[in-house]
Structure formats: C-alpha cells, structure tokens
Short mmCIF file of C-alpha atoms and ligand atoms in Angstrom, two decimals:
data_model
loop_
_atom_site.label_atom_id
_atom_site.label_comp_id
_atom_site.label_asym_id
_atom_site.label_seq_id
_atom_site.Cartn_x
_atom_site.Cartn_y
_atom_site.Cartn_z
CA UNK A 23 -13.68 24.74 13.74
CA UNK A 24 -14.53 22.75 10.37
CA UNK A 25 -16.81 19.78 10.11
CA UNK A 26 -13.58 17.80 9.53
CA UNK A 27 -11.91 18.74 12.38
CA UNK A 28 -14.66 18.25 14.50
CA UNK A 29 -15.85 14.81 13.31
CA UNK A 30 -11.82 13.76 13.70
CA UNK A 31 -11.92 14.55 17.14
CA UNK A 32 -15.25 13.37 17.69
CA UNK A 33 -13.14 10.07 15.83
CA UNK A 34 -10.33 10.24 18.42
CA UNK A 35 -12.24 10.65 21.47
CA UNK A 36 -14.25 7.66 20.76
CA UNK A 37 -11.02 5.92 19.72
CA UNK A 38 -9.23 6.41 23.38
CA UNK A 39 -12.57 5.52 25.45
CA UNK A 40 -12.74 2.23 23.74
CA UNK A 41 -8.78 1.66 24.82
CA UNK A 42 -7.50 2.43 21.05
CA UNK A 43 -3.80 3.37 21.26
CA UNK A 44 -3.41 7.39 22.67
CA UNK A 45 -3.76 9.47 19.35
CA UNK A 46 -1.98 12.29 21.26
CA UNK A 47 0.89 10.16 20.65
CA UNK A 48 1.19 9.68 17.13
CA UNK A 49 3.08 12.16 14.84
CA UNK A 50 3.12 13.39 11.73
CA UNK A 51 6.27 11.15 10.00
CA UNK A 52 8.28 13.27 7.50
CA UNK A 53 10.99 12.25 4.81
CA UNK A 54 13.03 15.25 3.36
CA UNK A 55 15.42 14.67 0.29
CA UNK A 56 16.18 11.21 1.64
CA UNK A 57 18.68 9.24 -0.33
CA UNK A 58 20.51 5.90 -0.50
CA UNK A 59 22.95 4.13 -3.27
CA UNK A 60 24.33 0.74 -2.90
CA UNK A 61 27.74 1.45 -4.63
CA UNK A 62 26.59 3.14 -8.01
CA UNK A 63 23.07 2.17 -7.77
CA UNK A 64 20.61 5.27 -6.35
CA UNK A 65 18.11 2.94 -4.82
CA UNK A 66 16.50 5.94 -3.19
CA UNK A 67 17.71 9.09 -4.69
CA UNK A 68 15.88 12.28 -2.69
CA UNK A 69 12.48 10.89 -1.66
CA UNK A 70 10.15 13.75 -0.31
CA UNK A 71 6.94 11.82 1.91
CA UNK A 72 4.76 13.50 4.67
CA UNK A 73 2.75 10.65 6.42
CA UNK A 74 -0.40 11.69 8.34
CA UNK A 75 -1.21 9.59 11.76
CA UNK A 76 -3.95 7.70 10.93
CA UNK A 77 -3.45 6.87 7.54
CA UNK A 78 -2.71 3.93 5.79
CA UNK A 79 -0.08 4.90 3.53
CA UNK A 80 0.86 2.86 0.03
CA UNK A 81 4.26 2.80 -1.14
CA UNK A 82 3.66 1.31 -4.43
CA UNK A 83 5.71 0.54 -7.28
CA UNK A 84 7.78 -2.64 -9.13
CA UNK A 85 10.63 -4.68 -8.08
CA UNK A 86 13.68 -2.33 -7.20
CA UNK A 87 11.83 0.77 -7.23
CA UNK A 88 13.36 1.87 -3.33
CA UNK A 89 10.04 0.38 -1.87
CA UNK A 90 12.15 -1.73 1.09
CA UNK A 91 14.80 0.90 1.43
CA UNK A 92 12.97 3.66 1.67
CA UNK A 93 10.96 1.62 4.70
CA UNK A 94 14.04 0.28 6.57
CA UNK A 95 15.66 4.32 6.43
CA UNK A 96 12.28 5.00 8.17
CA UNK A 97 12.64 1.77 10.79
CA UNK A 98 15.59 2.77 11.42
CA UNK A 99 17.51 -0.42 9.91
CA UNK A 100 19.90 1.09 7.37
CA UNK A 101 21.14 4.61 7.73
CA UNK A 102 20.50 7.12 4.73
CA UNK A 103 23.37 8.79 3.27
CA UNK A 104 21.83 11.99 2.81
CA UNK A 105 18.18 13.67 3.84
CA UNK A 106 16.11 14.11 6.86
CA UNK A 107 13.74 11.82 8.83
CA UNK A 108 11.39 13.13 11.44
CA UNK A 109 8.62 11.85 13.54
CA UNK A 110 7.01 14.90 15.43
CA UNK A 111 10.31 16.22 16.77
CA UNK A 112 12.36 13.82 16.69
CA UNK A 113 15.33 13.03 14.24
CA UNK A 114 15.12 9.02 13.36
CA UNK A 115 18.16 9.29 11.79
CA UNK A 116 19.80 10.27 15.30
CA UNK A 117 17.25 8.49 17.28
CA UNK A 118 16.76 4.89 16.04
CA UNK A 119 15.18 4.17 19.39
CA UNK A 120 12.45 5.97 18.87
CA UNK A 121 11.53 4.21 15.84
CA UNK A 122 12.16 0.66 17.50
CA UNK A 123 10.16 1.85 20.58
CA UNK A 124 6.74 3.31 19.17
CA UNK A 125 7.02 1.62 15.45
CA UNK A 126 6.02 -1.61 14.56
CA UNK A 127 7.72 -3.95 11.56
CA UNK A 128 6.52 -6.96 9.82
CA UNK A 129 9.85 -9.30 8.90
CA UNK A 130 9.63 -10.95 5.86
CA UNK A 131 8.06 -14.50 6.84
CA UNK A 132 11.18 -16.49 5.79
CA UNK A 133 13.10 -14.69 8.52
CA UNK A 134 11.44 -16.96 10.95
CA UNK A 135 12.73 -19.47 13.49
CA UNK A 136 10.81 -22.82 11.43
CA UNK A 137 11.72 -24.62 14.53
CA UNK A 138 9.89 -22.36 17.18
CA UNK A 139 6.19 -22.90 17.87
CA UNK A 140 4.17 -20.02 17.65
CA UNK A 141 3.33 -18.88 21.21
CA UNK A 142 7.32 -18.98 21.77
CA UNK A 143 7.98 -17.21 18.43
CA UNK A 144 5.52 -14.06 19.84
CA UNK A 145 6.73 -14.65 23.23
CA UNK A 146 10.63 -14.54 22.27
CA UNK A 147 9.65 -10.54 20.46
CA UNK A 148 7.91 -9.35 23.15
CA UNK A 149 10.87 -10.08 25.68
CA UNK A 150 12.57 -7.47 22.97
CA UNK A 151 10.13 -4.69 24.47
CA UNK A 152 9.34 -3.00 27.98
CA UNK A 153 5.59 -2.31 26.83
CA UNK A 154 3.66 -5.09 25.01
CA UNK A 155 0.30 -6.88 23.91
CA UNK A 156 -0.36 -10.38 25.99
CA UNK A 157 0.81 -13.16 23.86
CA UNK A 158 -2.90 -14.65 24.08
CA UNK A 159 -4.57 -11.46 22.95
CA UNK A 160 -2.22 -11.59 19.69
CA UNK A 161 -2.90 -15.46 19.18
CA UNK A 162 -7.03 -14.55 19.54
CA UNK A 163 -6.90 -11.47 17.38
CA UNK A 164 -5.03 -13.00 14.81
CA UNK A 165 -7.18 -16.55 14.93
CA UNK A 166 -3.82 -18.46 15.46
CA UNK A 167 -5.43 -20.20 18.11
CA UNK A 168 -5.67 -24.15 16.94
CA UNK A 169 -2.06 -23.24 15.86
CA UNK A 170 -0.24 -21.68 19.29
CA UNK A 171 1.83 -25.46 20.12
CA UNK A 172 2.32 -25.82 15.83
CA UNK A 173 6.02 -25.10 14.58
CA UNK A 174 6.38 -22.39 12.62
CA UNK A 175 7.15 -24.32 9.56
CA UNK A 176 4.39 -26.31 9.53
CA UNK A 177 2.14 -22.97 9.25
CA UNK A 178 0.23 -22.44 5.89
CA UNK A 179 0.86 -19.29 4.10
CA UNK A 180 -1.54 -17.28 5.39
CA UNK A 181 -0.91 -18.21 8.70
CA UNK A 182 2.49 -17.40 8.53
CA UNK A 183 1.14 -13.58 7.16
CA UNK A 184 -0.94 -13.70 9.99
CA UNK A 185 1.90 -14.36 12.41
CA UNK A 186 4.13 -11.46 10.71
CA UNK A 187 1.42 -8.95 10.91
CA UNK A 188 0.78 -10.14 14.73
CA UNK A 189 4.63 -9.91 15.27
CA UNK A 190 4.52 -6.64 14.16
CA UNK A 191 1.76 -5.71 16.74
CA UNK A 192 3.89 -7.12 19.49
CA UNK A 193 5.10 -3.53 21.30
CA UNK A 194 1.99 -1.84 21.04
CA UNK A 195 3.03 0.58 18.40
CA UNK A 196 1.98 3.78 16.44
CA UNK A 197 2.99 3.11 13.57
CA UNK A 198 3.20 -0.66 11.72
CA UNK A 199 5.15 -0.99 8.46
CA UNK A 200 4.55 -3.64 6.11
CA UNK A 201 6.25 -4.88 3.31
CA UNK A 202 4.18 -6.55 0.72
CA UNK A 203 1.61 -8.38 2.98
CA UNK A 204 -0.30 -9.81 0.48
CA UNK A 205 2.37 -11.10 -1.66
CA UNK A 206 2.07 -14.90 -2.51
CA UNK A 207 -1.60 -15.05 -0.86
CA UNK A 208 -4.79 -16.78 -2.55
CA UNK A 209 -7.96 -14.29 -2.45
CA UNK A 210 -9.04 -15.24 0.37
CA UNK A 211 -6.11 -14.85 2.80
CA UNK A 212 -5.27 -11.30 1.14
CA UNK A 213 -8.65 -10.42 2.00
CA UNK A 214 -8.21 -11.23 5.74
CA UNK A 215 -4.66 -9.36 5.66
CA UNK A 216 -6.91 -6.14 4.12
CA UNK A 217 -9.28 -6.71 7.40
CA UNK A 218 -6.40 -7.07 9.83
CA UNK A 219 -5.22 -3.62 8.54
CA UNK A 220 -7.75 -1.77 8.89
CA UNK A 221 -8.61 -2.73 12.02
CA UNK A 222 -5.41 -1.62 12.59
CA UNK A 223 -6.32 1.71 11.32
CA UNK A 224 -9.73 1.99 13.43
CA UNK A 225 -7.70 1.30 16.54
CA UNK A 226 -6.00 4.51 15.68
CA UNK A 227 -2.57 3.52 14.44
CA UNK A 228 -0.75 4.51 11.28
CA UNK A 229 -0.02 1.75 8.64
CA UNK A 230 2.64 2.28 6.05
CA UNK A 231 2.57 -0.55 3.74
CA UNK A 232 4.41 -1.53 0.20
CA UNK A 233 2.55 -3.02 -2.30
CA UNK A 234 3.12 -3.64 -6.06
CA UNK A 235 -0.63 -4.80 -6.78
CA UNK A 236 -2.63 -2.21 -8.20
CA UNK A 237 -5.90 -3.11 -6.58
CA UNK A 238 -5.16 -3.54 -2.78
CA UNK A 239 -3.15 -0.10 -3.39
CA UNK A 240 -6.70 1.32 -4.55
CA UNK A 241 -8.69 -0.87 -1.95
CA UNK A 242 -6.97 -0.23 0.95
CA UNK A 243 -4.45 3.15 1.03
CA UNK A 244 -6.02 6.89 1.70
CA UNK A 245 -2.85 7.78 0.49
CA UNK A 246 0.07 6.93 -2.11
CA UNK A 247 3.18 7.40 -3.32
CA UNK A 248 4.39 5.58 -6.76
CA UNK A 249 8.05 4.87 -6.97
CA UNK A 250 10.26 3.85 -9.66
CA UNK A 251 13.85 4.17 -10.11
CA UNK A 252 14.88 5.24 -6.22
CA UNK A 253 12.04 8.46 -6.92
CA UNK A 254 8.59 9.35 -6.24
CA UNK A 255 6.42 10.17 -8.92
CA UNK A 256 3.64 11.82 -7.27
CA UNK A 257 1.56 11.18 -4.68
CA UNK A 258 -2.12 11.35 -3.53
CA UNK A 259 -5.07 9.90 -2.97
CA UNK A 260 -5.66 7.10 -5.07
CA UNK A 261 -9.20 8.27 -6.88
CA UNK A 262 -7.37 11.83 -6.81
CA UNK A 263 -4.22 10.22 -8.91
CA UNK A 264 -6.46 8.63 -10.99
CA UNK A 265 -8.44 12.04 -11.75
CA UNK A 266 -5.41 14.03 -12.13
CA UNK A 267 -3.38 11.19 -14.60
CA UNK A 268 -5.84 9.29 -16.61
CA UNK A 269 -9.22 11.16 -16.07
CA UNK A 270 -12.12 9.67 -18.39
CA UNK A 271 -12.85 5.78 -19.18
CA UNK A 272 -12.40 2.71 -21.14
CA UNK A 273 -14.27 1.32 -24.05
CA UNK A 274 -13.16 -2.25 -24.25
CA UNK A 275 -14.69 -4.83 -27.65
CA UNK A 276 -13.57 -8.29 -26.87
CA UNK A 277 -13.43 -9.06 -31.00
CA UNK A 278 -11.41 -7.71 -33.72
CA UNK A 279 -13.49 -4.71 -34.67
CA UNK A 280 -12.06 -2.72 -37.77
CA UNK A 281 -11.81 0.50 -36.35
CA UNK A 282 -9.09 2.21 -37.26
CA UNK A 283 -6.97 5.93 -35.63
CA UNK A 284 -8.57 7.85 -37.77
CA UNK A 285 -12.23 7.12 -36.55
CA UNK A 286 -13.57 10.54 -35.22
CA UNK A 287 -15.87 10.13 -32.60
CA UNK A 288 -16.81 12.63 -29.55
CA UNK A 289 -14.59 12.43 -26.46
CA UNK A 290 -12.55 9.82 -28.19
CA UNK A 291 -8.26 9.66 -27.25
CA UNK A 292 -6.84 7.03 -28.61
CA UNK A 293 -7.79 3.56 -29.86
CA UNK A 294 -5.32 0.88 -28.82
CA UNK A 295 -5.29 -2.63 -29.04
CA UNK A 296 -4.35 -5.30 -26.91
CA UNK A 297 -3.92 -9.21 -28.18
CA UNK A 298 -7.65 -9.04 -30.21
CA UNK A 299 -9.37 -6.79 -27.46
CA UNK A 300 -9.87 -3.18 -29.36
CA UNK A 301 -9.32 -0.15 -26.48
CA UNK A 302 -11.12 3.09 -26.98
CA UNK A 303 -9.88 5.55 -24.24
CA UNK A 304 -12.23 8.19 -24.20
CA UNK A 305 -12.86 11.50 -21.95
CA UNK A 306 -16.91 11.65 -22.50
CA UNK A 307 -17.83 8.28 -22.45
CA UNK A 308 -21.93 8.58 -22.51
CA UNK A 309 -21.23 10.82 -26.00
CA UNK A 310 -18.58 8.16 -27.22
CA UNK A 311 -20.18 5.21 -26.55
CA UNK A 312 -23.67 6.25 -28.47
CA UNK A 313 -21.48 7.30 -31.63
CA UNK A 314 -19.92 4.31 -31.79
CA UNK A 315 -23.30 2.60 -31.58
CA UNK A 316 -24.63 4.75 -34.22
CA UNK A 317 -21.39 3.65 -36.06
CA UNK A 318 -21.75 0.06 -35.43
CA UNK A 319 -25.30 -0.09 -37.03
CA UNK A 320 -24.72 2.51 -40.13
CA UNK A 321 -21.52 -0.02 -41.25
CA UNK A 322 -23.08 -2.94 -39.83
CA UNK A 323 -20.17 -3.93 -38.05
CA UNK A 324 -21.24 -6.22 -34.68
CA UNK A 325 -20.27 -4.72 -31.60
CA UNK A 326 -19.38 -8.20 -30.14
CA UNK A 327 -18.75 -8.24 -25.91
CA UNK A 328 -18.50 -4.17 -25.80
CA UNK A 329 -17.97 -3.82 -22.16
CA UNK A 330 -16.71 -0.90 -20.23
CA UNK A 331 -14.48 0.63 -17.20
CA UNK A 332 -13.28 3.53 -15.75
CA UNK A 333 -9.54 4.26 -15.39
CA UNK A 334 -7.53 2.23 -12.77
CA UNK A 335 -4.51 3.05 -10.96
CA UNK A 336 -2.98 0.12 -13.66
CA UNK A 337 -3.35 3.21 -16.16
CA UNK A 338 -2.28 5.69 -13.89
CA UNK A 339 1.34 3.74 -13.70
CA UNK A 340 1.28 3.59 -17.16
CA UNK A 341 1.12 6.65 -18.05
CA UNK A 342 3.65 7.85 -14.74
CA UNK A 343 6.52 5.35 -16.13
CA UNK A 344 5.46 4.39 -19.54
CA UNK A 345 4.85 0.78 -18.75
CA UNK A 346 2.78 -1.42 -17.24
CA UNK A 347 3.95 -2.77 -13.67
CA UNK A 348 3.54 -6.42 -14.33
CA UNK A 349 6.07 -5.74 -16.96
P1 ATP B 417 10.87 -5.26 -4.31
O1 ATP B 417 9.44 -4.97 -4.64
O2 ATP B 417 11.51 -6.22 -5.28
O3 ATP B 417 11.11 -5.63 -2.88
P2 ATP B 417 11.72 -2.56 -3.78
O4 ATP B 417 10.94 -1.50 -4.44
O5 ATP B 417 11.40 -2.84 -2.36
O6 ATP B 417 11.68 -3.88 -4.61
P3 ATP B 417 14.45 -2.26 -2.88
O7 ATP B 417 14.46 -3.62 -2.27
O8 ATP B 417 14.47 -1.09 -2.00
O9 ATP B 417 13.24 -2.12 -3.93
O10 ATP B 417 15.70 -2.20 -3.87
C1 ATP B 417 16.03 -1.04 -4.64
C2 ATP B 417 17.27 -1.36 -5.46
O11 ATP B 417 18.38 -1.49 -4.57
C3 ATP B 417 17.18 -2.66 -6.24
O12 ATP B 417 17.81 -2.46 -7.49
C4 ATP B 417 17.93 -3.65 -5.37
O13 ATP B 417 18.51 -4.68 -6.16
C5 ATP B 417 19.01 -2.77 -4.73
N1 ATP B 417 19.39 -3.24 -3.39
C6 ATP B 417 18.55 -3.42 -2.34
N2 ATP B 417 19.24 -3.81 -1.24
C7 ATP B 417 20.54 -3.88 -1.61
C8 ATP B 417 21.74 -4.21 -0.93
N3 ATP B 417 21.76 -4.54 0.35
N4 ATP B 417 22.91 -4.17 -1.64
C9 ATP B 417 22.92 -3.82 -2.94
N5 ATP B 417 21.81 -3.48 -3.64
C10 ATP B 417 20.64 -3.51 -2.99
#
C-alpha cells in the first residue's frame, strides 16, 4: 500500500468518527462525450470530465463557455442529447433521482421566494427530502442566526450566498454543485464562501463549482477543467496547468523602458507591452533578470518599479484561447 493510500484512509477514517458524511458512499462522477445544442448553438459539444470524491472541482471559463449546462446535465435538470453520465454505477441520465437524492445544488440567489423569511425558506427545501440537516444546524453553520425571522429580500449579498450555499446543504449530500458563488461578492464575503467550501470538503463531500475568476479557481480547486466554446481545453491541477502551459515567469517595468524584440538576453521569450507597463516573459528568470540589470547600468537606462511574478492561471487562459477572460 502507498503512503497516499494509506494517509487517505487514515483521512477517511478520521472523517466518519467525527460524523463526516460516509465516504463509502461517494463515487467517482464521470462525463463521456457529453453534448448539448440549443437549436444551432453547441453549448456543450462532447465534454470528457472524471471527478474524484473528495475534490473540489473548477469548471472555469467565460460567459457561454457550457459552464451551467454542463452542471445542470450532471444535476440532472436538462437532459443531454448525446454522451454518458455516471456516478459509480449508476446512469444519471436514466436515473435523475439519484442525482436529486445524494447531490446537492446551489440556485442562483434571484430564484428565491423575497417574501419568505429565512428559517421557512430552509424549512420549505428540506420538506423536498426524506433525509436532511436540522434547519437550526444550517442557520448556526452558516451564521444566519440574527437573520432566521428576516425576509429574504431584505438579506445583504452575502447573506443571500450564504443562504444558497446552506440551501444546497439541505439533504445531506455527496456531492454540492455551485455555480459562480463568489460572483458579485466584496473580498470579504468571497473569502467566507472559500471557507464554507472547504469545510465542505473536510467533511468529506465533493464540491463541483464554476467560476470565471482566475484566482479563487487557483485558491480553492485541486482540480480544473477550462471551457470555452461548449469544449474542454484541458484539465489538471491548477499549478500542474500552469507548469505544463506557461512554465517560467514575468518581468514586469512599470515605465516606458526602450527595450525593444530584438534585445537578446538569457531565458528571455517575448517582450510585450501592456498600456506603459513593459512585459518580459522569460523561462530562467534569475539569468534574465541580472542581464537586464547589467543592461540597465551599461545604457544607463533606469529600471523604474521592476517588479516580478510567476505565471498565473490568467496566462494559462491566454495562451489555451488566445485571449484574456475578462475580455
Ligand atoms: P455564464 O458564465 O455566463 O453563466 P456558462 O459558461 O455557464 O456562462 P451556459 O450558461 O452553459 O454558459 O451557456 C452556454 C451557451 O448556451 C451560451 O451561449 C448561452 O447563451 C446558451 N444557452 C444557455 N441556456 C440556453 C437556453 N435555455 N436556450 C438557448 N441558449 C442557451
């Protein structure tokens, strides 16, 4: 038996003693050549996904990529027109109730009742389910308490998130899909959605979450899937993407610097600019970076606010689709 193997059921023991949800239960979630077009359109045009239990798993990708449809084929809310679905051994496709049994989905917050407080809002899912979490356990967890009489509309918007995710949580399920939970939050509140999921994950379940911002993709997944046009791109871990698409690093000079494509220096890619900001990608950035110093001082050119980074999954995307995703 590897050290892996070992330490993960080390993981899951520990996870069932302190009343996690039953590992045993969760399966391994598979999409085969999964498709869907809305008249001509190919919103999801042969998807391939494995989905490990445990993970938390990042759909990521810009508006109309096939984030939502691929996620509501898997839910079991619209009906592909072509490809498999399987959790463990059984067929979604056939078996919606299996999904709407041991799956748990975050609505979109304006699909609320505005005129329901919250207690009654959790109460009125739960009554959907045989098997669920206490209504007061959901409004502790989720710190909802000051709100539980408060109509739903007169929630802020991170209260609101915090409601969807708890809604989600109502049947007790293996697996909780969200769909942008972050979107429209300040810092702060997307910060507390990040905790809430991964105390999700420590209790043992499987998150599958969209996202089209870069850094809680990076901060939060163990494993992606960039989508554009209906198709994934590739997949991975995000550090692992990173490695395979845009290995290497970022010189960044905040001034106009005069340096032109021809400059020869070690490691150097490409130099790139962006509004007066001068970009040197570069593969060896230690050798790079004291050239261009040595550079700097022989032409006497000031290196003004040199800075630099490594490559982010912003530069992976770029270099998957040819654009930038805030495009
Ligand atoms: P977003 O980030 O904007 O939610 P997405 O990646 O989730 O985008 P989808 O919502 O799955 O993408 O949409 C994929 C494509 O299918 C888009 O071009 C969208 O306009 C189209 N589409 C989605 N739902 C329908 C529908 N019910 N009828 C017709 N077209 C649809």
């Amino acid at each position: 038996m590897t050290q892996d193997i070992r330490a993960r059921l080390c993981w899951e023991e520990t996870l069932r003693t302190i009343g996690g949800i039953d590992l045993a239960r969760s399966e391994f979630l598979r999409l085969q050549e999964v498709r869907k077009a809305y008249g001509d359109l190919r919103a999801v045009d042969g998807v391939d996904l494995g989905i490990e239990p445990g993970q938390i798993f990042g759909l990521l990708g810009p508006n109309g990529a096939g984030k939502t449809t691929t996620l509501e084929m898997i839910e079991g809310l619209r009906r592909p027109d072509a490809g498999r679905i399987t959790y463990g051994e059984h067929d979604l496709v056939r078996e919606p109730r299996v999904a709407r049994e041991r799956f748990g989905v975050q609505l979109q917050t304006s699909a609320f009742f505005e005129l329901l407080r919250v207690d009654e809002t959790i109460d009125l899912f739960g009554s959907f389910y045989k098997h669920t979490i206490p209504t007061d356990r959901l409004i502790e967890r989720f710190e909802l308490g000051e709100k539980r009489k408060a109509y739903v509309q007169n929630l802020s918007g991170g209260q609101r998130q915090r409601l969807a995710v708890a809604l989600a949580l109502v049947n007790d399920p293996e697996v909780v899909f969200l769909d942008e939970p972050t979107a429209g939050l300040d810092p702060q509140a997307r910060r507390n959605v990040w905790d809430s999921v991964r105390e999700l994950q420590r209790e043992g379940r499987t998150v599958v979450l969209t996202t089209h911002y870069m850094d809680e993709a990076e901060a939060l997944c163990d494993h992606l899937a960039v989508m554009d046009h209906g198709r994934v791109l590739d997949e991975g871990q995000p550090q692992e993407l990173i490695r395979r698409h845009r290995p290497g690093a970022f010189i960044e000079l905040a001034a106009e610097v005069p340096i032109d494509d021809e400059l020869r220096l070690p490691g150097l890619e490409r130099v790139s600019r962006d509004g007066a900001k001068t970009i040197l990608m570069t593969q060896r950035l230690d050798e790079t970076l004291s050239a261009l110093a040595e550079w700097g001082r022989s032409r006497e050119v000031p290196l003004t606010g040199l800075a630099t980074r490594s490559a982010t999954l912003e530069d992976v995307f770029l270099q998957l689709t040819g654009r930038s995703l805030r495009d």
